[in-house]
Tab-separated table of C-alpha atoms and ligand atoms in Angstrom:
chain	number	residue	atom	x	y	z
A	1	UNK	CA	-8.252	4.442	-82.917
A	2	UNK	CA	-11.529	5.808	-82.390
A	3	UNK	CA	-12.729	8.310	-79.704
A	4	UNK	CA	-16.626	9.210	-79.028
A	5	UNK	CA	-17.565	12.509	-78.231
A	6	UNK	CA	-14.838	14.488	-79.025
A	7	UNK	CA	-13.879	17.866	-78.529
A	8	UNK	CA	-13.315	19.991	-81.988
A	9	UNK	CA	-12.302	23.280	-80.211
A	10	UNK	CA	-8.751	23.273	-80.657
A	11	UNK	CA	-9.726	21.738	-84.304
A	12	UNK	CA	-11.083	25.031	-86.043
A	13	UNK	CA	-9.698	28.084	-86.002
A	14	UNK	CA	-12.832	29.664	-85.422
A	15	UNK	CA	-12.927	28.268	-81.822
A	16	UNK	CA	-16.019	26.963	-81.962
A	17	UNK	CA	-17.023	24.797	-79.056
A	18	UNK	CA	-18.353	21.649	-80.839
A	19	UNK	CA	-18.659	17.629	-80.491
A	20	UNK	CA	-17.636	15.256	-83.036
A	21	UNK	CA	-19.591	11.571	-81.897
A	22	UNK	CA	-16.880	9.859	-83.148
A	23	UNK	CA	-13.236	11.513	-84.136
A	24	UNK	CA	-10.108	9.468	-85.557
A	25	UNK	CA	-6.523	10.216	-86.732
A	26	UNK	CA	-4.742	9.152	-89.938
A	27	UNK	CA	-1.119	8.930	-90.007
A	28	UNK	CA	-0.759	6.585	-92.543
A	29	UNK	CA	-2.903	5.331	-95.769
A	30	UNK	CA	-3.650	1.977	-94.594
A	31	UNK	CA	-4.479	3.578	-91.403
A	32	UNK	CA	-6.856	6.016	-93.224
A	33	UNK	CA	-8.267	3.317	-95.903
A	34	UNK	CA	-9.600	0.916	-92.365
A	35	UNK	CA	-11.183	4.320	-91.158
A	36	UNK	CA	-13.282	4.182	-94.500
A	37	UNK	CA	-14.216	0.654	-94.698
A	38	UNK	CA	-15.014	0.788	-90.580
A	39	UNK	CA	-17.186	3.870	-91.377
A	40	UNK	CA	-18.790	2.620	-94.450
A	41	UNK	CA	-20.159	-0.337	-91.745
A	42	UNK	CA	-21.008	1.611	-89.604
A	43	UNK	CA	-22.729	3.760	-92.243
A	44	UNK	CA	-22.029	7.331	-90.636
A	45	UNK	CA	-21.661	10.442	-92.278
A	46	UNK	CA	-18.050	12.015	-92.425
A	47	UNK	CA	-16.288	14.755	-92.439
A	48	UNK	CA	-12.184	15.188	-93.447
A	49	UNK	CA	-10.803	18.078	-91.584
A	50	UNK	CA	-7.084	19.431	-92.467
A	51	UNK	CA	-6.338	22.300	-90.035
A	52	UNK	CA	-9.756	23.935	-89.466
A	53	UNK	CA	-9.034	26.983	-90.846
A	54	UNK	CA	-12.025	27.050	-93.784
A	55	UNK	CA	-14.861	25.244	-91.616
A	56	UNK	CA	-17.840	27.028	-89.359
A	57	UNK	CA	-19.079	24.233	-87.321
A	58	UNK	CA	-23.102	25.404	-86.183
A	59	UNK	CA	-23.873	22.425	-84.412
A	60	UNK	CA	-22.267	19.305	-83.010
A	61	UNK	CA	-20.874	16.598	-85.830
A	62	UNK	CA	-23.040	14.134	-85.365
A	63	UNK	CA	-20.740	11.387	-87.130
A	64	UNK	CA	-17.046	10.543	-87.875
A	65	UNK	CA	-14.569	13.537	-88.368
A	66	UNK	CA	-11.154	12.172	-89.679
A	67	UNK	CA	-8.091	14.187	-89.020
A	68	UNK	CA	-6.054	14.050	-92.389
A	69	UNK	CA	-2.379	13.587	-90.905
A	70	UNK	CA	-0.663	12.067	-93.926
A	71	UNK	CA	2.738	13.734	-93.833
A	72	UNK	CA	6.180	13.771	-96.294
A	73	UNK	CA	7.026	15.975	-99.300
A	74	UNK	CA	8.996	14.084	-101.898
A	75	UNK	CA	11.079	14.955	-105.234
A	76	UNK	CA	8.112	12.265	-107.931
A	77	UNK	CA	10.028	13.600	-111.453
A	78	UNK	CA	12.156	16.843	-112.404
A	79	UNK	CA	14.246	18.090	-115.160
A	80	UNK	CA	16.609	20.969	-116.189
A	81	UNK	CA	13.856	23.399	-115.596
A	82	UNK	CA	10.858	22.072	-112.878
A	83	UNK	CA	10.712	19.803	-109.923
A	84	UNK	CA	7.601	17.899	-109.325
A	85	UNK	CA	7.415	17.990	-105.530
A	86	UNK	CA	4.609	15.471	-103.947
A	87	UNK	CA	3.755	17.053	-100.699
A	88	UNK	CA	0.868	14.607	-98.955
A	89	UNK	CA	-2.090	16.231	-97.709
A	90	UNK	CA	-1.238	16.463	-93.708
A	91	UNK	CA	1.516	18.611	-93.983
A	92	UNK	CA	0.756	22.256	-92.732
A	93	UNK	CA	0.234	24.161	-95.767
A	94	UNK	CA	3.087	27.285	-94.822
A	95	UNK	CA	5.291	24.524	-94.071
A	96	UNK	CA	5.294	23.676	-97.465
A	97	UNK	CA	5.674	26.763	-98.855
A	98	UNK	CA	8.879	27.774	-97.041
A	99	UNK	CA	10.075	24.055	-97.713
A	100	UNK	CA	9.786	25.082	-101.724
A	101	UNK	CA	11.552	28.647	-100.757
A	102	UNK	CA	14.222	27.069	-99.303
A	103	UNK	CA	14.727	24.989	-101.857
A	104	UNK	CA	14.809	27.367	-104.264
A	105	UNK	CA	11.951	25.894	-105.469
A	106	UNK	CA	9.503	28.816	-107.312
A	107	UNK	CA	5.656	29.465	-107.868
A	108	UNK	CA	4.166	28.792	-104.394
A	109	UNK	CA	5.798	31.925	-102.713
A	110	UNK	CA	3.096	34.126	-102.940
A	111	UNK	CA	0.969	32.121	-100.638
A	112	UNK	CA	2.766	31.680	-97.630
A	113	UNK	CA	0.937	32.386	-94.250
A	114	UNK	CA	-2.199	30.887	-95.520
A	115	UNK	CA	-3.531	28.392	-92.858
A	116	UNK	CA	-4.084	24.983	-93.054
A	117	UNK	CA	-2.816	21.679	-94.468
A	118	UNK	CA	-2.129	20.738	-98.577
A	119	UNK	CA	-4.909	18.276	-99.203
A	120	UNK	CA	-7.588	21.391	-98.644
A	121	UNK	CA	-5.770	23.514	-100.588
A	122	UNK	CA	-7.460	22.346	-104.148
A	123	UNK	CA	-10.580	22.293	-102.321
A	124	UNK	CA	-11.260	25.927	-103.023
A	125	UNK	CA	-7.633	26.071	-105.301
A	126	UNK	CA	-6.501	28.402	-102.746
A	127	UNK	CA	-5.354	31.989	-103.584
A	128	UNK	CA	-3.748	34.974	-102.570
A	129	UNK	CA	-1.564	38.517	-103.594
A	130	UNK	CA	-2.273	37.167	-107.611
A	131	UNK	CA	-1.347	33.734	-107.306
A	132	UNK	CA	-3.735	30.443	-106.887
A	133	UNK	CA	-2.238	26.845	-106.373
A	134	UNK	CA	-3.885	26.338	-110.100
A	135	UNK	CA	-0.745	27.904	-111.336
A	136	UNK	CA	1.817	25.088	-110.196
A	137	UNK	CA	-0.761	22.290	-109.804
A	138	UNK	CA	0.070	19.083	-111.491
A	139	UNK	CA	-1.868	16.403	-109.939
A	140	UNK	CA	-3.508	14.850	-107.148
A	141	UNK	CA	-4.082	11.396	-105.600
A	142	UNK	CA	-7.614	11.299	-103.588
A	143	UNK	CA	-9.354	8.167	-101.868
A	144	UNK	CA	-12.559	7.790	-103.402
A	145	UNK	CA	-14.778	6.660	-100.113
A	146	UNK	CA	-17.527	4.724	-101.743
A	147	UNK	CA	-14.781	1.891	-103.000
A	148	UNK	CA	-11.537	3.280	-101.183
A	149	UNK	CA	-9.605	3.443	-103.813
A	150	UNK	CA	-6.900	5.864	-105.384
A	151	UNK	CA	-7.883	7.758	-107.986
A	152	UNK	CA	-5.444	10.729	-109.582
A	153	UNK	CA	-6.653	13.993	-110.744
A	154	UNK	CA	-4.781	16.027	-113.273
A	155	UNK	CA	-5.047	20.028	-113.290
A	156	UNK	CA	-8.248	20.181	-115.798
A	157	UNK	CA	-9.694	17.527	-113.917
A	158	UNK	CA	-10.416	19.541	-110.763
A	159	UNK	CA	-11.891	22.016	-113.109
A	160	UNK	CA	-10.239	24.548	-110.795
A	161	UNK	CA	-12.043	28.463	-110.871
A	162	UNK	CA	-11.511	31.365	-108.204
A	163	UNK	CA	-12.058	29.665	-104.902
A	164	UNK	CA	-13.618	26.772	-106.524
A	165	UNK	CA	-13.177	23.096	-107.324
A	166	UNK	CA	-14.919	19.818	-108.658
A	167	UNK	CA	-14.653	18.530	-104.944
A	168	UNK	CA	-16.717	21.915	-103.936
A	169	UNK	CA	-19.322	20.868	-106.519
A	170	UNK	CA	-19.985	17.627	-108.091
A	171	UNK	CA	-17.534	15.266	-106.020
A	172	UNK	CA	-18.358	17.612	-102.914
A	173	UNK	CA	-17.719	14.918	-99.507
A	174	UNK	CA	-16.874	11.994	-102.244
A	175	UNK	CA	-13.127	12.420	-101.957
A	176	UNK	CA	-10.060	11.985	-99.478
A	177	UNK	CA	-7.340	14.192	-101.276
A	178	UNK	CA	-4.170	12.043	-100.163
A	179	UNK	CA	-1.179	14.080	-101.453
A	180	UNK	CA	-0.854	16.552	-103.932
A	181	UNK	CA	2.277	17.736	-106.308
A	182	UNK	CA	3.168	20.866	-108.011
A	183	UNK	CA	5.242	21.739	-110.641
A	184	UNK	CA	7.816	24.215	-109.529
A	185	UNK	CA	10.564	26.092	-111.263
A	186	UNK	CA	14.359	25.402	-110.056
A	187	UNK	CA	15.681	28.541	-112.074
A	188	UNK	CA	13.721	31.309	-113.952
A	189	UNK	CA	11.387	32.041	-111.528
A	190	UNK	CA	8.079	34.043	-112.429
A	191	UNK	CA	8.100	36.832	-109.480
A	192	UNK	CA	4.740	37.744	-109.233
A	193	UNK	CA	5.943	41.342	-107.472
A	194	UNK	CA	2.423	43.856	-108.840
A	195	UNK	CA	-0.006	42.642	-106.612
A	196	UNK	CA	-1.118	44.131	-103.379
A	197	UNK	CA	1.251	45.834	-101.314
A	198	UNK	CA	4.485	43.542	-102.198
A	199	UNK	CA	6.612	45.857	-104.551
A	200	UNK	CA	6.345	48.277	-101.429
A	201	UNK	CA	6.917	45.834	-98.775
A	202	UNK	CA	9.993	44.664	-100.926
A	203	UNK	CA	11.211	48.541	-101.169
A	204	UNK	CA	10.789	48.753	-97.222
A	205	UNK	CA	12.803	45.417	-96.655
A	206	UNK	CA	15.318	47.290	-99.196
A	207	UNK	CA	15.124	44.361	-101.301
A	208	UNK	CA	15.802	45.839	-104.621
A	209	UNK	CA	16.040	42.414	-106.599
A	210	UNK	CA	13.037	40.217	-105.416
A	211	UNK	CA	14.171	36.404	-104.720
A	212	UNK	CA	11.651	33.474	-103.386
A	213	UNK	CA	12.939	34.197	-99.852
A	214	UNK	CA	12.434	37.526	-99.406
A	215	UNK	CA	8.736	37.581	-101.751
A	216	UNK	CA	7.556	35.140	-99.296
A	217	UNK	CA	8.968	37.948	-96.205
A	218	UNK	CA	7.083	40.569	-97.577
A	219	UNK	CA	4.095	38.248	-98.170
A	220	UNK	CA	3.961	36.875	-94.300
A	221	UNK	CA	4.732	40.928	-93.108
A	222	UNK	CA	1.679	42.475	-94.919
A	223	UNK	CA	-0.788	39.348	-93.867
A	224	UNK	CA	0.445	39.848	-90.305
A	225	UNK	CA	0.068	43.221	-90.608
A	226	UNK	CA	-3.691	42.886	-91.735
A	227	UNK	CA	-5.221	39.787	-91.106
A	228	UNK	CA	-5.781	38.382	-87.251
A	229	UNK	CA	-3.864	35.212	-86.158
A	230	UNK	CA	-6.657	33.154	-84.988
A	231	UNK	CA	-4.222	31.898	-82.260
A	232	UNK	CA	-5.512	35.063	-80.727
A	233	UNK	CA	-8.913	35.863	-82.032
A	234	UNK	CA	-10.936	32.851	-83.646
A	235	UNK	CA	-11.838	33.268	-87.844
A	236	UNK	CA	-11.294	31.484	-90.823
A	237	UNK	CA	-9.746	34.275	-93.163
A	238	UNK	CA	-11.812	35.874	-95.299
A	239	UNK	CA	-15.566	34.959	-94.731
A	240	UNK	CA	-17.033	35.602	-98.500
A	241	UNK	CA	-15.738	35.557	-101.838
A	242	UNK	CA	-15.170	38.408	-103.966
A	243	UNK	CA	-18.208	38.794	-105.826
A	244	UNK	CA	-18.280	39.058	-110.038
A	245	UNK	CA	-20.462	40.868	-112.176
A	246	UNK	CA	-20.690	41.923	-115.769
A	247	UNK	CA	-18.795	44.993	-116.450
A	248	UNK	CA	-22.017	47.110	-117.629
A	249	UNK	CA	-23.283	46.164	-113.930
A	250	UNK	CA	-19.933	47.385	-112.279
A	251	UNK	CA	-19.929	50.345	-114.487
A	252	UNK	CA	-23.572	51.335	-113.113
A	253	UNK	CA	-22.550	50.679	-109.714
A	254	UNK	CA	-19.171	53.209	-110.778
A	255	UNK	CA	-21.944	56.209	-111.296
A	256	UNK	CA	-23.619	55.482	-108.223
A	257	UNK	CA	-20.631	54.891	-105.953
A	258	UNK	CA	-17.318	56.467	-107.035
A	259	UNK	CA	-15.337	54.430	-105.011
A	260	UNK	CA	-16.141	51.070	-105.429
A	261	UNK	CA	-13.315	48.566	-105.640
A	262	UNK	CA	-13.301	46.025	-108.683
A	263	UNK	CA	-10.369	44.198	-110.634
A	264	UNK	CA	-11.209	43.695	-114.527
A	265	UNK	CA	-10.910	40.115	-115.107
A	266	UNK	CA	-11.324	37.950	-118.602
A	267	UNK	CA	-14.438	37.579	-119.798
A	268	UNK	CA	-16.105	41.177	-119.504
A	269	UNK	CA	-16.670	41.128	-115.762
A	270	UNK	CA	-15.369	42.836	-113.144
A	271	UNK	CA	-14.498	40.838	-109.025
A	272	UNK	CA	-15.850	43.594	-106.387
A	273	UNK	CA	-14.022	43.872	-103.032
A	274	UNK	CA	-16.187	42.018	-100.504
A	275	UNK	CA	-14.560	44.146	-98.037
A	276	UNK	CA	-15.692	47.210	-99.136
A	277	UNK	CA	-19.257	46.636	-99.444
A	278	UNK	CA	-19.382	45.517	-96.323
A	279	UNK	CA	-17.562	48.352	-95.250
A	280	UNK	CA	-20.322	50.756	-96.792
A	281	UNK	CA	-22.472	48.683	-94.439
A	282	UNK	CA	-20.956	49.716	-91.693
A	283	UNK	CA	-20.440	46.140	-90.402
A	284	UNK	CA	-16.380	47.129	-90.291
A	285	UNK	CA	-15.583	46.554	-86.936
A	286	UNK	CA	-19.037	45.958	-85.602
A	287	UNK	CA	-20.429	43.179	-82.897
A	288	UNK	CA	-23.236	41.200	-82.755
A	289	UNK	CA	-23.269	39.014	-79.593
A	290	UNK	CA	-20.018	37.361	-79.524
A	291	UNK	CA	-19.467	37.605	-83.048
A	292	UNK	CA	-17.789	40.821	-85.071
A	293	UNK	CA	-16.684	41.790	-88.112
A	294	UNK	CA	-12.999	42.563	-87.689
A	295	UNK	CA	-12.036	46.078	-87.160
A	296	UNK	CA	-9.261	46.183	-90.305
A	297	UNK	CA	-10.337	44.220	-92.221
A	298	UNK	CA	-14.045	43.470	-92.790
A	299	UNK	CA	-13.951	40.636	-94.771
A	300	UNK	CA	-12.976	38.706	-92.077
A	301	UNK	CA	-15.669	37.394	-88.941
A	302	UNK	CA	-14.348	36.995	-85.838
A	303	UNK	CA	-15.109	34.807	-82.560
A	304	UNK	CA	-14.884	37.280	-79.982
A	305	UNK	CA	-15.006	34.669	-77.307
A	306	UNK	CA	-17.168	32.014	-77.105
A	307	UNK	CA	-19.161	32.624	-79.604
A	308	UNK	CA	-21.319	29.601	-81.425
A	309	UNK	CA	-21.180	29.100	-85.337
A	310	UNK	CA	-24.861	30.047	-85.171
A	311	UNK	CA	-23.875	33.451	-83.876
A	312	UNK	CA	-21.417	34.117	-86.601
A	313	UNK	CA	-24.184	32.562	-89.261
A	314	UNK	CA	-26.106	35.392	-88.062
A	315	UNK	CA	-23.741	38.106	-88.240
A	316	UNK	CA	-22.751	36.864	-92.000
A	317	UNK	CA	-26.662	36.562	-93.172
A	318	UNK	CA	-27.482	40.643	-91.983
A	319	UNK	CA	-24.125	41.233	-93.779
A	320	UNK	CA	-25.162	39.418	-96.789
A	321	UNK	CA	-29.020	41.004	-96.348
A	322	UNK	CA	-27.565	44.594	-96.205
A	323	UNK	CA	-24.888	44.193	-99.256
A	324	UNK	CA	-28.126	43.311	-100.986
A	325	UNK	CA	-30.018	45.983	-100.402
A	326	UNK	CA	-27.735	48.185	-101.089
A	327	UNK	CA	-25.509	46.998	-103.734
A	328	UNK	CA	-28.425	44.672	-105.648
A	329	UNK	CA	-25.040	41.892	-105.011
A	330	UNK	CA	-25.355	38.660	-102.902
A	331	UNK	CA	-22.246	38.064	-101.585
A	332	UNK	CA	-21.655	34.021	-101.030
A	333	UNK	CA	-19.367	32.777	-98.225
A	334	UNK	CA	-16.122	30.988	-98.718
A	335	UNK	CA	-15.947	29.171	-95.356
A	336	UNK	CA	-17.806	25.082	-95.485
A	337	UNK	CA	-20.469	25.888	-93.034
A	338	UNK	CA	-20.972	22.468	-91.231
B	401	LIG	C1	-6.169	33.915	-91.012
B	401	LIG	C2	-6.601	33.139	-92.230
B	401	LIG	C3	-6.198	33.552	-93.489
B	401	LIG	C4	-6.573	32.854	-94.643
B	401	LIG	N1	-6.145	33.306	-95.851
B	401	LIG	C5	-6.499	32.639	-96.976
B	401	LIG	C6	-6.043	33.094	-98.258
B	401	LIG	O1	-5.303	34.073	-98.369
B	401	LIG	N2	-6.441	32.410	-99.355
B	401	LIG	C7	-7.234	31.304	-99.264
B	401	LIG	O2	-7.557	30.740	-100.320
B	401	LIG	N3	-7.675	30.846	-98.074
B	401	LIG	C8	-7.327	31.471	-96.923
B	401	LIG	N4	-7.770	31.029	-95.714
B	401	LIG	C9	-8.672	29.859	-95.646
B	401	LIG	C10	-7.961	28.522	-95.360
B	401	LIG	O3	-6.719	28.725	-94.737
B	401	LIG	C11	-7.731	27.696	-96.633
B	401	LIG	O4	-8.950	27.478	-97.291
B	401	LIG	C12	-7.083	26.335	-96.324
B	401	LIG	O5	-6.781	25.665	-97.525
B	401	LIG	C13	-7.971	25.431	-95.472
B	401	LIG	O6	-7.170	24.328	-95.093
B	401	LIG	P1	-7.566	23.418	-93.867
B	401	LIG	O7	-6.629	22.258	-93.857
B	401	LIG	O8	-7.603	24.218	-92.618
B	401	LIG	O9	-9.006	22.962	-94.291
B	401	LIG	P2	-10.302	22.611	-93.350
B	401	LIG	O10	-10.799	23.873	-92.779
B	401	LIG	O11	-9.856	21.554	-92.373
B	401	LIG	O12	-11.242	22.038	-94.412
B	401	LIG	C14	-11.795	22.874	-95.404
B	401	LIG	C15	-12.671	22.012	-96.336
B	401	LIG	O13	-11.866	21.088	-97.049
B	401	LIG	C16	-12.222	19.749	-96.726
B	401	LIG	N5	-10.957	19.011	-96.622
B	401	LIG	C17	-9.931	19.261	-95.793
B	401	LIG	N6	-8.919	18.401	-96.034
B	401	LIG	C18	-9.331	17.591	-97.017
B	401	LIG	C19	-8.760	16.484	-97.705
B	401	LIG	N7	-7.533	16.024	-97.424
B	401	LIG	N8	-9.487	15.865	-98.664
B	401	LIG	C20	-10.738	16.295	-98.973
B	401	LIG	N9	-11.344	17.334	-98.367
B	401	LIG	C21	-10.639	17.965	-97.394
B	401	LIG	C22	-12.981	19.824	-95.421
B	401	LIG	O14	-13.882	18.737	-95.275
B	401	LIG	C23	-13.680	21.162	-95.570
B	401	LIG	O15	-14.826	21.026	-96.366
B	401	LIG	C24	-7.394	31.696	-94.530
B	401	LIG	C25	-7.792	31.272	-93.258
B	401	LIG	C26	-7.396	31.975	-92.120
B	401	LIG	C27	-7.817	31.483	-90.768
């Protein structure tokens, strides 16, 4: 079950070229639940790791990564109007969503593409083109490894916030997220069509009437368009999260640069592009060893080749440094740095 010294390459999408000392696949609960108990033992440290799309490794692992490979999506309850649809937390995360679209199952379309498996995705309540998984989360079961048990979480539980979680703060590394179910719509669907580039995408797939099938189209044709497929260049999507600030900050950064990018959200503050401070930077397409800052789209670090996480650590700390000093804005990353 167990093997030492294992390769985690092919295990992040960054492509970084790290050891785990020991590495071991779940398939099953019972299989996963033995893991836990034969770690606690042991008394290693451990890592879960979904697809490696969200993860800079800087530095060998040195103690027991588990690859979460729990797999099956399941009808748990539905009525008239919504399905709840249990998807466990192995299954590849776009899989999923074009499962629900062909299904005719709505709310998740919006975030097809995104990398990665369903038991990460409340890690950081993943988000994209105006959606987050907040919107159609019900619940989640999650092994608890101290006494590897079950334990369900309902949708205030994970006290879910842009890009943020309980199990990114106060049950950080306490939790196994085992499966996780939505609540979808079968008819009525909420097309979320204003965000981004969709409404044009949707014109230019002369798609007059948007439907799950072809939202989720125009969804995967403006990420390809944009973001790189780390089968071909190494990253982990965007690097940092969208900073907010207090409108009456945004509004003084307005008069000093006119075209700063924010979105008003509740609460009297303003999100800020990450991209486009970095941008001012001038870090848009720029190198630094074997790490870069991809050319369209500078949110988004890149392994050029064989670069190490320390490289790309580098990069993203003068990119944070110069945002500072320029904006007065300390941009925080989204990707676990290991
Ligand atoms: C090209 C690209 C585009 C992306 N676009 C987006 C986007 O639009 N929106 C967005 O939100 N994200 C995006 N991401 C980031 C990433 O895809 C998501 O965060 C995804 O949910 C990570 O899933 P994963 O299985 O790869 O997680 P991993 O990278 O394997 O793990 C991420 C974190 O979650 C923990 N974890 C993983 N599985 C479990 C589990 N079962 N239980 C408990 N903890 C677990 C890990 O320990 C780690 O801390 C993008 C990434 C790439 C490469």
């Amino acid at each position: 079950m167990y093997t030492q010294n294992f390769n985690l390459k092919n295990y992040n999408t960054f492509g970084i070229n790290v050891f785990a000392a020991q590495f071991a696949q779940a398939n099953n609960l019972n299989t996963l639940q033995q893991i836990v108990a034969d770690n606690k033992n042991q008394n290693n440290k451990l890592l879960i790791l979904g697809g490696g799309s969200n993860i800079l490794f800087t530095q060998n692992y040195n103690g027991l990564v588990i690859k979460n490979n729990l797999l099956g999506i399941n009808i748990v309850q539905q009525d008239a109007d919504f399905v709840y649809l249990q998807a466990h937390a192995g299954e590849p995360w776009h899989n999923f969503v074009m499962y629900c679209v062909s299904h005719a199952y709505g709310g998740l379309e919006n975030l097809a593409l995104i990398p990665g498996s369903v038991g990460a995705a409340p890690m950081q309540n993943i988000g994209a083109y105006g959606t987050e998984i907040k919107d159609t989360f019900y619940q989640l079961t999650a092994l608890e490894i101290s006494t590897n048990t079950l334990h369900t979480f309902s949708n205030t539980d994970c006290q879910f916030g842009y890009r943020q979680s309980i199990f990114k703060q106060q049950l950080k590394n306490k939790f196994i997220v085992t499966s996780v179910t939505f609540k979808l719509t079968k008819h009525n669907h909420n097309y979320n069509t204003s965000y981004g580039a969709i409404y044009t995408e949707l014109q230019q797939l002369k798609s007059t009437t948007p439907n799950l099938q072809n939202i989720a189209q125009a969804v995967i044709n403006i990420r390809n368009s944009k973001l790189p497929n780390p089968a071909q260049i190494g990253n982990a999507g965007s690097f940092f999260k969208n900073p907010t600030v207090p409108n009456s900050i945004y509004q003084q950064l307005q008069t000093q640069f006119s075209g700063i990018v924010g979105y008003a959200q509740n609460n009297n503050q303003t999100k800020i592009a990450a991209g486009w401070l970095i941008e001012q930077c001038g870090f848009k397409g720029a190198q630094k060893g074997n790490a870069g800052c991809h050319a369209k789209q500078a949110l988004v670090l890149v392994n050029l080749g064989g670069a190490t996480g320390a490289e790309i650590v580098q990069l993203s700390n003068n990119i944070i440094h110069a945002v500072q000093q320029k904006f007065g804005i300390t941009l925080e990353p989204e990707v676990n740095i290991i």
